[in-house]
């Protein structure tokens, strides 16, 4: 085991056994190095690795702290791995997105409060305004699409599920935008599908929400499978 791994494993153990908790300030460098059995140089390398993973946050002049350990923060590095995958895997990523967002919609139907429903409604109202324009702003329209799906993921009440969906977002945006640019009427159809999803959410019907989300996302998934050579963003 390298010294860096020793530091990472040591901090992990301290978190697991309760010696450290989210928001805690780490002991001073000299004491922590002794506790972990490494040099101060190795300790710094290990803490840099932990910072990359979202475990610690070094504050100039104030020390190093354990982060919130929020799932979204800890899963963020996964987006780097996702982005490095080749276009041959695009359909697979969309398939995973469909599975995750379908479940998120079902959970959200049971848990969405008036505030979150209003946010979803606002995203669709903005989309309707953009679609009514003489010239559609496709980038802004995509932003309303992302906002709508994000509200649902957040409302699932499962922060890990929401974080995984967010991580996959970068791999699906290009296909969603290109589909809107190349398929006539698809943006209006997408808006109609969003409206049916929202109706199921408002009704608090999880099965209908799952079904409508799955059907909606299959449209994009089918597009990706038949367009393997999507242009670069």
XYZ file of C-alpha atoms in Angstrom:
233
model
C 0.000 0.000 0.000
C 1.321 3.415 -0.954
C 1.584 6.204 1.604
C -1.162 8.101 -0.226
C -3.471 5.094 0.060
C -2.549 4.845 3.726
C -3.741 8.417 4.281
C -6.956 7.828 2.310
C -7.720 4.620 4.196
C -6.862 6.270 7.517
C -9.273 9.172 6.984
C -11.913 6.730 5.775
C -11.549 4.693 8.958
C -11.837 7.840 11.070
C -15.086 8.712 9.283
C -16.497 5.216 9.660
C -15.763 4.916 13.362
C -17.069 8.383 14.173
C -13.804 10.103 15.009
C -14.518 12.473 12.125
C -17.868 13.725 10.837
C -19.025 16.025 8.015
C -17.911 19.574 8.687
C -15.183 18.629 11.163
C -11.775 20.295 11.012
C -8.916 17.835 10.705
C -6.217 17.785 13.407
C -3.149 19.894 12.702
C -0.826 18.450 10.070
C 1.890 17.312 12.493
C -0.520 15.412 14.753
C -2.482 13.858 11.889
C 0.698 12.654 10.186
C 1.752 10.931 13.412
C -1.704 9.383 13.873
C -1.638 7.967 10.332
C 2.009 6.892 10.474
C 3.143 8.905 7.456
C 5.380 11.866 6.720
C 3.897 15.315 6.377
C 4.676 15.241 2.653
C 2.769 11.965 2.218
C -0.072 13.397 4.268
C -0.364 16.367 1.909
C -0.448 14.056 -1.111
C -3.164 11.973 0.499
C -5.222 15.040 1.363
C -4.941 16.268 -2.233
C -6.332 12.929 -3.385
C -9.168 13.198 -0.875
C -9.903 16.735 -2.053
C -10.243 15.466 -5.618
C -12.733 12.884 -4.354
C -14.742 15.563 -2.575
C -13.951 14.213 0.890
C -11.975 17.154 2.261
C -11.755 20.858 1.590
C -8.571 22.821 2.313
C -9.193 26.433 3.291
C -6.314 28.852 3.010
C -5.218 29.912 6.469
C -7.961 27.942 8.183
C -7.031 24.278 7.872
C -8.613 21.278 6.195
C -12.197 20.226 6.780
C -14.350 17.209 6.008
C -16.911 18.252 3.414
C -20.655 17.700 3.695
C -20.118 14.269 2.082
C -23.229 14.974 0.039
C -23.800 12.225 -2.594
C -23.826 14.809 -5.377
C -20.405 16.002 -4.304
C -18.932 12.529 -3.904
C -20.311 11.261 -7.215
C -19.129 14.313 -9.178
C -15.788 12.694 -10.146
C -17.782 9.926 -11.826
C -18.828 12.418 -14.508
C -15.180 12.572 -15.610
C -15.196 8.816 -16.153
C -18.517 9.002 -17.970
C -17.311 11.752 -20.286
C -14.271 9.704 -21.298
C -16.349 6.818 -22.607
C -16.577 6.530 -26.385
C -19.601 7.315 -28.504
C -20.158 3.579 -28.967
C -21.442 3.563 -25.395
C -23.909 6.436 -25.894
C -26.938 4.183 -26.201
C -25.952 2.378 -23.007
C -25.782 5.646 -21.067
C -29.208 6.656 -22.323
C -30.554 3.274 -21.272
C -29.228 3.760 -17.758
C -30.689 7.249 -17.690
C -34.094 5.844 -18.645
C -34.018 3.282 -15.833
C -32.973 5.849 -13.223
C -35.323 8.635 -14.275
C -38.275 6.281 -14.601
C -37.858 5.282 -10.967
C -37.277 8.913 -9.963
C -40.590 9.883 -11.564
C -42.431 7.191 -9.621
C -40.903 8.310 -6.332
C -41.510 11.979 -7.130
C -45.201 11.317 -7.758
C -45.500 10.295 -4.116
C -43.323 13.025 -2.671
C -43.571 16.237 -4.709
C -44.883 19.160 -2.696
C -46.546 22.304 -3.984
C -43.241 24.155 -4.275
C -41.600 21.513 -6.458
C -44.718 21.075 -8.572
C -44.712 24.834 -9.128
C -41.080 24.669 -10.259
C -41.890 21.905 -12.724
C -44.867 23.908 -13.958
C -42.670 26.968 -14.357
C -40.141 25.070 -16.472
C -42.886 23.873 -18.816
C -44.473 27.312 -19.022
C -41.109 28.762 -20.043
C -40.738 26.002 -22.647
C -44.173 26.849 -24.042
C -43.146 30.497 -24.337
C -39.973 29.581 -26.216
C -41.864 27.232 -28.547
C -44.328 30.017 -29.426
C -41.543 32.315 -30.643
C -41.018 32.952 -34.345
C -37.515 31.531 -34.020
C -36.937 28.877 -31.363
C -33.895 29.283 -29.129
C -32.878 25.621 -28.954
C -30.258 26.146 -26.264
C -32.674 27.884 -23.913
C -35.332 25.302 -24.650
C -32.898 22.561 -23.682
C -32.249 24.404 -20.414
C -35.950 24.197 -19.566
C -35.848 20.481 -20.415
C -32.926 19.972 -18.034
C -34.639 22.026 -15.324
C -37.827 19.965 -15.590
C -36.002 16.651 -15.294
C -33.836 17.991 -12.461
C -36.876 18.976 -10.403
C -38.219 15.447 -10.736
C -34.905 13.841 -9.792
C -34.587 16.109 -6.761
C -38.164 15.380 -5.727
C -37.506 11.645 -5.700
C -36.232 12.132 -2.171
C -33.246 9.920 -2.937
C -30.084 12.059 -3.124
C -27.984 9.203 -4.525
C -30.468 8.619 -7.332
C -30.557 12.332 -8.078
C -26.769 12.559 -8.109
C -26.435 9.622 -10.501
C -28.960 11.174 -12.877
C -27.081 14.474 -12.756
C -23.804 12.669 -13.450
C -25.230 11.145 -16.631
C -26.657 14.464 -17.835
C -23.557 15.525 -19.779
C -23.697 12.330 -21.849
C -27.315 12.913 -22.873
C -27.422 16.655 -23.573
C -25.755 16.471 -26.997
C -28.236 13.920 -28.343
C -31.197 15.833 -26.957
C -30.067 19.073 -28.585
C -29.195 17.489 -31.929
C -32.502 15.653 -32.030
C -34.308 18.950 -31.571
C -32.324 20.517 -34.413
C -32.783 17.704 -36.908
C -36.231 16.202 -36.300
C -39.111 18.441 -37.288
C -41.721 18.874 -34.574
C -39.811 16.895 -31.992
C -39.534 19.786 -29.538
C -43.294 20.307 -29.530
C -43.789 16.574 -29.061
C -41.283 16.549 -26.211
C -43.176 19.388 -24.547
C -46.430 17.435 -24.833
C -44.747 14.413 -23.265
C -43.489 16.584 -20.419
C -47.033 17.816 -19.847
C -48.332 14.250 -19.521
C -45.566 13.443 -17.051
C -46.423 16.503 -14.983
C -50.104 15.567 -15.031
C -49.228 12.182 -13.510
C -47.073 13.883 -10.889
C -49.841 16.316 -9.974
C -52.251 13.382 -9.677
C -49.797 11.585 -7.397
C -49.908 8.511 -9.635
C -46.499 6.758 -9.465
C -47.212 4.013 -11.996
C -48.496 6.442 -14.605
C -45.536 8.750 -13.927
C -43.103 5.855 -14.448
C -44.823 4.753 -17.654
C -44.915 8.226 -19.157
C -41.301 8.955 -18.243
C -40.141 5.643 -19.706
C -41.995 6.240 -22.976
C -40.632 9.763 -23.163
C -37.023 8.698 -22.677
C -37.315 5.805 -25.124
C -37.793 8.415 -27.855
C -34.314 9.823 -27.210
C -32.831 6.373 -26.723
C -34.188 5.219 -30.092
C -32.784 8.344 -31.740
C -29.315 7.655 -30.337
C -29.365 4.036 -31.459
C -30.109 5.108 -35.038
C -27.666 8.039 -35.043
C -24.335 6.620 -33.819
C -22.277 9.453 -35.319
C -23.673 12.474 -33.517
C -21.578 15.613 -34.144
C -19.371 17.005 -31.415
C -20.984 19.640 -29.197
